Amino acid sequence: MVTQSVTGIESGAVAPSRLAARGVTVGYGTRTVIDELDAAIPPGVITTIIGPNGCGKSTLLRTLSRLLKPTKGAVVLDGEDIGRLRTRDVAKKLGLLPQAPVAPEGLTVGDLVARGRHPHQSWLRQWSSDDAAVVERALAMTGVSDLADRPVDTLSGGQRQRVWISMTLAQGTDLLLLDEPTTYLDLAHAIDVLDLVNDLHESGCTVVMVLHDLNLATRYSDNLIVMRDGSILAQGHPRDVVTADLLHEAFGLRAKVIDDPVGDRPLIVPIGRTHVQLP
Ligand SMILES: Nc1ncnc2c1ncn2[C@@H]1O[C@H](COP(=O)(O)OP(=O)(O)OP(=O)(O)O)[C@@H](O)[C@H]1O
Ligand SMILES: [Mg+2]
């Protein structure tokens, strides 16, 4: 018997999900944030979106997950226009960790994570021991099992963040969109979460995440999407993409790019904003 992992992927299976933005224009009200953008998410790879505050990273992620509807173009999931799919069908294929999720007051950690199983339930298929096992495993994977009975709104920022990641994992999808999964986490917990993301990737998951820590982004992804002002400046393997010129163009940041002594990736050493006079 093949054991079902928490991500719903059986070992050795090839991740079937494919996701792409095709000529997508999207914004809020009359304000366009992203204009005619094309982006393809390679299967089975960790893609990390980086870029300055307000450049449209979350807007892109929310559009890719169907939370935002483009005014032009389309998002294609497994060859189908995501806008034509039912919410439940999208949720069975794609899990989204939003940037600043808020839990209903008083809801316990266990109940919140159990909500990740909702897309799998119907009046025909009620809550089962399999669902309970997936939830238990998802809690354990992010180290929050001990918090299961606590109301989410009584937790620290970092504990809460891990609980939300746990809920996203309980959804059991092989495509994960994580908007700043390491926010509020101390470095050791951030590395824990990114190692977990890497384990999921190794079990066949496709991951798209947004990170602000550029060195963690280069360390943990094989594909970087660098954004500025709603556009993609560069996309590719960190080794091919990360240069001092690009960092300056994207962030207005002066930095040296050296070899990471741990691993074979570039390491970014910030110097300062362009306007700062250095001795
Ligand atoms: N709900 C909203 N209503 C109106 N404008 C919004 C909304 N959400 C975001 N924006 C605007 O859209 C632009 C892109 O925002 P977005 O959240 O995508 O940026 P981001 O790259 O994720 O930034 P950050 O790094 O700060 O999370 C910003 O100018 C922002 O003010
Ligand atoms: Mg954001």
Short mmCIF file of C-alpha atoms and ligand atoms in Angstrom, two decimals:
data_model
loop_
_atom_site.label_atom_id
_atom_site.label_comp_id
_atom_site.label_asym_id
_atom_site.label_seq_id
_atom_site.Cartn_x
_atom_site.Cartn_y
_atom_site.Cartn_z
CA MET A 1 0.00 0.00 0.00
CA VAL A 2 1.28 3.47 -0.83
CA THR A 3 1.12 5.85 2.10
CA GLN A 4 -0.65 9.10 1.42
CA SER A 5 1.45 12.05 2.54
CA VAL A 6 0.00 15.12 4.19
CA THR A 7 0.34 16.90 0.87
CA GLY A 8 -1.83 14.30 -0.84
CA ILE A 9 1.03 13.19 -3.04
CA GLU A 10 1.84 9.55 -3.22
CA SER A 11 5.52 8.84 -3.20
CA GLY A 12 6.95 8.71 -6.71
CA ALA A 13 3.96 10.48 -8.26
CA VAL A 14 4.62 13.36 -10.64
CA ALA A 15 3.06 16.69 -9.61
CA PRO A 16 0.32 17.31 -12.15
CA SER A 17 -0.47 20.95 -11.34
CA ARG A 18 0.59 23.64 -13.71
CA LEU A 19 0.02 27.32 -13.14
CA ALA A 20 0.54 30.35 -15.38
CA ALA A 21 -0.54 33.96 -15.72
CA ARG A 22 -1.23 34.87 -19.35
CA GLY A 23 -1.38 38.57 -20.18
CA VAL A 24 -2.88 39.33 -16.77
CA THR A 25 -4.00 42.84 -15.87
CA VAL A 26 -5.25 43.20 -12.30
CA GLY A 27 -5.65 45.86 -9.63
CA TYR A 28 -8.02 47.34 -7.09
CA GLY A 29 -10.97 49.48 -8.17
CA THR A 30 -9.79 51.64 -11.04
CA ARG A 31 -6.11 51.29 -10.07
CA THR A 32 -4.08 48.83 -12.11
CA VAL A 33 -1.24 47.18 -10.18
CA ILE A 34 -0.15 44.56 -12.71
CA ASP A 35 -0.45 45.21 -16.42
CA GLU A 36 -0.40 42.43 -19.03
CA LEU A 37 1.95 40.19 -17.08
CA ASP A 38 3.04 36.75 -18.20
CA ALA A 39 4.44 34.31 -15.65
CA ALA A 40 4.82 30.56 -15.81
CA ILE A 41 5.36 28.56 -12.63
CA PRO A 42 7.59 25.57 -13.38
CA PRO A 43 6.25 22.28 -11.98
CA GLY A 44 7.98 20.55 -9.09
CA VAL A 45 10.17 23.56 -8.34
CA ILE A 46 10.33 26.14 -5.53
CA THR A 47 9.71 29.53 -7.08
CA THR A 48 10.26 32.60 -4.92
CA ILE A 49 8.93 36.03 -5.77
CA ILE A 50 11.05 38.90 -4.49
CA GLY A 51 10.68 42.65 -4.92
CA PRO A 52 10.20 45.85 -2.95
CA ASN A 53 7.17 46.59 -0.75
CA GLY A 54 4.11 47.44 -2.79
CA CYS A 55 5.48 46.13 -6.12
CA GLY A 56 2.62 43.63 -6.52
CA LYS A 57 3.92 40.32 -5.13
CA SER A 58 0.82 39.58 -3.04
CA THR A 59 -1.41 40.85 -5.82
CA LEU A 60 0.21 38.37 -8.20
CA LEU A 61 -0.07 35.50 -5.71
CA ARG A 62 -3.72 36.28 -5.00
CA THR A 63 -4.45 36.44 -8.71
CA LEU A 64 -2.70 33.09 -9.29
CA SER A 65 -4.90 31.57 -6.56
CA ARG A 66 -8.13 33.11 -7.95
CA LEU A 67 -8.71 35.43 -4.98
CA LEU A 68 -8.43 38.35 -7.40
CA LYS A 69 -10.03 38.35 -10.82
CA PRO A 70 -7.98 39.83 -13.66
CA THR A 71 -9.63 42.50 -15.79
CA LYS A 72 -7.64 41.21 -18.76
CA GLY A 73 -5.92 37.90 -19.49
CA ALA A 74 -6.29 34.68 -17.52
CA VAL A 75 -4.67 32.38 -15.01
CA VAL A 76 -4.35 28.84 -16.25
CA LEU A 77 -4.35 25.94 -13.79
CA ASP A 78 -3.83 22.46 -15.21
CA GLY A 79 -4.71 23.76 -18.66
CA GLU A 80 -7.99 25.37 -17.57
CA ASP A 81 -8.92 29.00 -17.02
CA ILE A 82 -8.97 29.21 -13.21
CA GLY A 83 -11.85 31.68 -13.39
CA ARG A 84 -14.07 28.93 -14.79
CA LEU A 85 -13.27 26.41 -12.04
CA ARG A 86 -15.40 25.95 -8.93
CA THR A 87 -13.92 27.27 -5.67
CA ARG A 88 -13.88 23.79 -4.17
CA ASP A 89 -12.02 22.37 -7.17
CA VAL A 90 -9.40 25.11 -7.00
CA ALA A 91 -8.99 24.49 -3.23
CA LYS A 92 -8.39 20.79 -3.86
CA LYS A 93 -5.51 21.62 -6.18
CA LEU A 94 -3.99 24.74 -4.71
CA GLY A 95 -3.34 25.87 -1.13
CA LEU A 96 -2.78 29.56 -0.37
CA LEU A 97 -1.21 31.04 2.74
CA PRO A 98 -2.25 34.72 2.57
CA GLN A 99 0.04 37.48 3.82
CA ALA A 100 -1.94 38.52 6.91
CA PRO A 101 -4.66 35.97 7.63
CA VAL A 102 -7.07 36.61 10.51
CA ALA A 103 -8.79 33.77 12.37
CA PRO A 104 -12.33 34.13 13.71
CA GLU A 105 -12.25 35.17 17.39
CA GLY A 106 -11.91 32.26 19.82
CA LEU A 107 -11.34 29.60 17.12
CA THR A 108 -8.91 26.95 18.37
CA VAL A 109 -5.78 25.89 16.52
CA GLY A 110 -7.18 22.38 15.98
CA ASP A 111 -10.42 23.74 14.54
CA LEU A 112 -8.60 26.18 12.28
CA VAL A 113 -6.29 23.53 10.87
CA ALA A 114 -9.28 21.19 10.43
CA ARG A 115 -10.82 23.84 8.15
CA GLY A 116 -8.07 22.96 5.70
CA ARG A 117 -10.01 19.72 5.10
CA HIS A 118 -13.26 21.50 4.12
CA PRO A 119 -12.68 21.28 0.36
CA HIS A 120 -12.56 17.49 0.76
CA GLN A 121 -15.91 17.26 2.54
CA SER A 122 -19.44 17.09 1.24
CA TRP A 123 -22.74 15.70 2.48
CA LEU A 124 -21.62 12.44 0.89
CA ARG A 125 -18.18 12.51 2.42
CA GLN A 126 -18.25 13.55 6.08
CA TRP A 127 -15.29 14.09 8.44
CA SER A 128 -13.31 10.85 8.70
CA SER A 129 -10.42 9.37 10.65
CA ASP A 130 -8.28 10.04 7.54
CA ASP A 131 -9.03 13.75 7.85
CA ALA A 132 -8.14 13.64 11.54
CA ALA A 133 -4.83 11.92 10.71
CA VAL A 134 -3.98 14.54 8.06
CA VAL A 135 -4.72 17.35 10.51
CA GLU A 136 -2.63 15.70 13.21
CA ARG A 137 0.26 15.30 10.79
CA ALA A 138 -0.05 18.90 9.56
CA LEU A 139 0.08 20.15 13.16
CA ALA A 140 3.16 18.03 13.85
CA MET A 141 4.96 19.16 10.67
CA THR A 142 4.99 22.77 11.83
CA GLY A 143 5.58 21.89 15.49
CA VAL A 144 2.26 23.22 16.80
CA SER A 145 0.61 19.99 18.05
CA ASP A 146 0.88 21.22 21.66
CA LEU A 147 -1.12 24.31 20.77
CA ALA A 148 -4.11 22.41 19.34
CA ASP A 149 -6.54 23.47 22.10
CA ARG A 150 -5.44 27.11 22.30
CA PRO A 151 -7.50 29.87 20.67
CA VAL A 152 -5.53 31.16 17.67
CA ASP A 153 -5.93 34.77 18.81
CA THR A 154 -4.00 34.07 22.04
CA LEU A 155 -0.83 32.93 20.25
CA SER A 156 2.36 34.82 19.49
CA GLY A 157 2.91 36.05 15.94
CA GLY A 158 5.34 33.25 15.13
CA GLN A 159 3.16 30.51 16.63
CA ARG A 160 0.17 31.86 14.70
CA GLN A 161 2.15 31.90 11.46
CA ARG A 162 3.07 28.22 11.88
CA VAL A 163 -0.57 27.38 12.61
CA TRP A 164 -1.68 29.01 9.36
CA ILE A 165 1.02 27.10 7.45
CA SER A 166 -0.32 23.97 9.10
CA MET A 167 -3.84 24.74 7.86
CA THR A 168 -2.53 25.25 4.34
CA LEU A 169 -0.74 21.86 4.53
CA ALA A 170 -3.90 20.15 5.83
CA GLN A 171 -5.55 21.10 2.54
CA GLY A 172 -3.36 18.37 1.03
CA THR A 173 -2.57 20.04 -2.30
CA ASP A 174 0.52 19.53 -4.42
CA LEU A 175 0.62 23.22 -5.32
CA LEU A 176 1.35 25.65 -2.48
CA LEU A 177 1.30 29.44 -2.67
CA LEU A 178 2.86 30.94 0.45
CA ASP A 179 2.90 34.70 0.97
CA GLU A 180 5.77 35.48 3.35
CA PRO A 181 5.64 32.17 5.28
CA THR A 182 8.55 33.24 7.50
CA THR A 183 7.03 36.51 8.73
CA TYR A 184 7.27 36.81 12.54
CA LEU A 185 9.52 33.73 12.76
CA ASP A 186 12.89 33.80 14.49
CA LEU A 187 15.72 32.62 12.25
CA ALA A 188 15.71 29.04 13.58
CA HIS A 189 11.95 28.69 13.05
CA ALA A 190 12.26 30.36 9.63
CA ILE A 191 14.87 27.78 8.60
CA ASP A 192 12.61 25.02 9.99
CA VAL A 193 9.70 26.20 7.86
CA LEU A 194 11.88 26.56 4.75
CA ASP A 195 13.37 23.09 5.31
CA LEU A 196 9.78 21.84 5.52
CA VAL A 197 9.00 23.63 2.25
CA ASN A 198 12.05 21.93 0.76
CA ASP A 199 10.85 18.51 2.01
CA LEU A 200 7.46 19.16 0.39
CA HIS A 201 9.23 20.11 -2.82
CA GLU A 202 11.25 16.89 -2.67
CA SER A 203 8.02 14.91 -2.28
CA GLY A 204 6.78 16.45 -5.54
CA CYS A 205 5.10 19.71 -4.53
CA THR A 206 5.25 22.84 -6.63
CA VAL A 207 5.77 25.84 -4.35
CA VAL A 208 5.46 29.55 -5.05
CA MET A 209 6.39 31.79 -2.16
CA VAL A 210 7.11 35.40 -1.41
CA LEU A 211 10.12 36.12 0.78
CA HIS A 212 11.78 39.35 1.83
CA ASP A 213 15.01 37.79 3.03
CA LEU A 214 16.97 37.68 -0.22
CA ASN A 215 19.58 35.24 1.07
CA LEU A 216 16.93 32.76 2.18
CA ALA A 217 15.25 33.24 -1.20
CA THR A 218 18.44 32.36 -3.08
CA ARG A 219 19.22 29.47 -0.70
CA TYR A 220 15.81 27.79 -0.90
CA SER A 221 14.62 28.31 -4.48
CA ASP A 222 15.60 27.15 -7.92
CA ASN A 223 13.55 29.81 -9.62
CA LEU A 224 13.39 33.47 -8.65
CA ILE A 225 10.87 35.95 -9.97
CA VAL A 226 12.12 39.48 -9.40
CA MET A 227 9.39 42.12 -9.51
CA ARG A 228 9.29 45.89 -9.56
CA ASP A 229 6.30 48.19 -10.15
CA GLY A 230 3.96 45.36 -11.13
CA SER A 231 6.35 43.90 -13.72
CA ILE A 232 8.81 41.03 -13.79
CA LEU A 233 12.37 42.32 -14.09
CA ALA A 234 14.03 38.91 -14.20
CA GLN A 235 13.24 35.24 -13.74
CA GLY A 236 15.49 32.22 -13.44
CA HIS A 237 17.87 30.28 -11.23
CA PRO A 238 19.39 32.47 -8.46
CA ARG A 239 22.87 31.78 -9.85
CA ASP A 240 21.85 33.27 -13.21
CA VAL A 241 19.68 36.08 -11.91
CA VAL A 242 21.19 37.60 -8.76
CA THR A 243 23.66 40.35 -9.62
CA ALA A 244 24.57 43.64 -7.95
CA ASP A 245 23.06 45.48 -10.95
CA LEU A 246 19.76 43.65 -10.66
CA LEU A 247 19.51 44.31 -6.92
CA HIS A 248 20.13 47.96 -7.60
CA GLU A 249 17.53 48.06 -10.34
CA ALA A 250 14.90 46.21 -8.29
CA PHE A 251 15.45 47.62 -4.82
CA GLY A 252 17.75 50.64 -5.26
CA LEU A 253 20.06 48.64 -3.03
CA ARG A 254 23.84 48.68 -3.13
CA ALA A 255 25.16 45.23 -2.41
CA LYS A 256 28.03 42.92 -3.10
CA VAL A 257 27.19 39.48 -4.43
CA ILE A 258 29.66 36.83 -3.29
CA ASP A 259 29.69 33.02 -3.18
CA ASP A 260 27.76 31.58 -0.26
CA PRO A 261 30.28 29.63 1.87
CA VAL A 262 27.41 27.21 2.61
CA GLY A 263 26.04 25.77 -0.61
CA ASP A 264 26.58 26.90 -4.18
CA ARG A 265 24.36 29.94 -4.30
CA PRO A 266 25.06 33.67 -4.45
CA LEU A 267 25.18 35.49 -1.11
CA ILE A 268 24.02 39.08 -0.94
CA VAL A 269 25.93 41.44 1.32
CA PRO A 270 24.08 44.76 1.51
CA ILE A 271 26.09 47.98 1.50
CA GLY A 272 23.31 50.56 1.71
CA ARG A 273 20.88 52.66 -0.32
CA THR A 274 22.37 54.46 -3.28
CA HIS A 275 21.96 57.88 -1.70
CA VAL A 276 23.94 56.95 1.43
CA GLN A 277 27.50 58.33 1.41
CA LEU A 278 29.97 55.63 2.34
CA PRO A 279 33.30 56.39 3.98
N1 LIG B 1 -6.98 45.71 -0.99
C1 LIG B 1 -6.34 46.69 -1.63
N2 LIG B 1 -6.99 47.79 -2.05
C2 LIG B 1 -6.35 48.80 -2.72
N3 LIG B 1 -5.03 48.76 -3.03
C3 LIG B 1 -4.34 47.69 -2.63
C4 LIG B 1 -4.94 46.59 -1.93
N4 LIG B 1 -4.00 45.66 -1.67
C5 LIG B 1 -2.86 46.15 -2.18
N5 LIG B 1 -3.05 47.35 -2.77
C6 LIG B 1 -2.04 48.19 -3.44
O1 LIG B 1 -1.52 47.44 -4.54
C7 LIG B 1 -0.10 47.64 -4.65
C8 LIG B 1 0.58 46.27 -4.62
O2 LIG B 1 0.32 45.71 -3.30
P1 LIG B 1 0.82 44.26 -2.90
O3 LIG B 1 0.16 43.93 -1.62
O4 LIG B 1 0.62 43.35 -4.05
O5 LIG B 1 2.38 44.53 -2.72
P2 LIG B 1 3.53 43.56 -2.19
O6 LIG B 1 4.57 43.52 -3.25
O7 LIG B 1 2.95 42.29 -1.74
O8 LIG B 1 4.08 44.41 -0.94
P3 LIG B 1 4.62 43.93 0.50
O9 LIG B 1 6.05 43.52 0.28
O10 LIG B 1 4.55 45.18 1.32
O11 LIG B 1 3.74 42.84 1.01
C9 LIG B 1 0.30 48.57 -3.51
O12 LIG B 1 0.41 49.87 -4.02
C10 LIG B 1 -0.86 48.48 -2.54
O13 LIG B 1 -1.03 49.69 -1.83
MG MG B 2 2.73 41.37 0.09
#
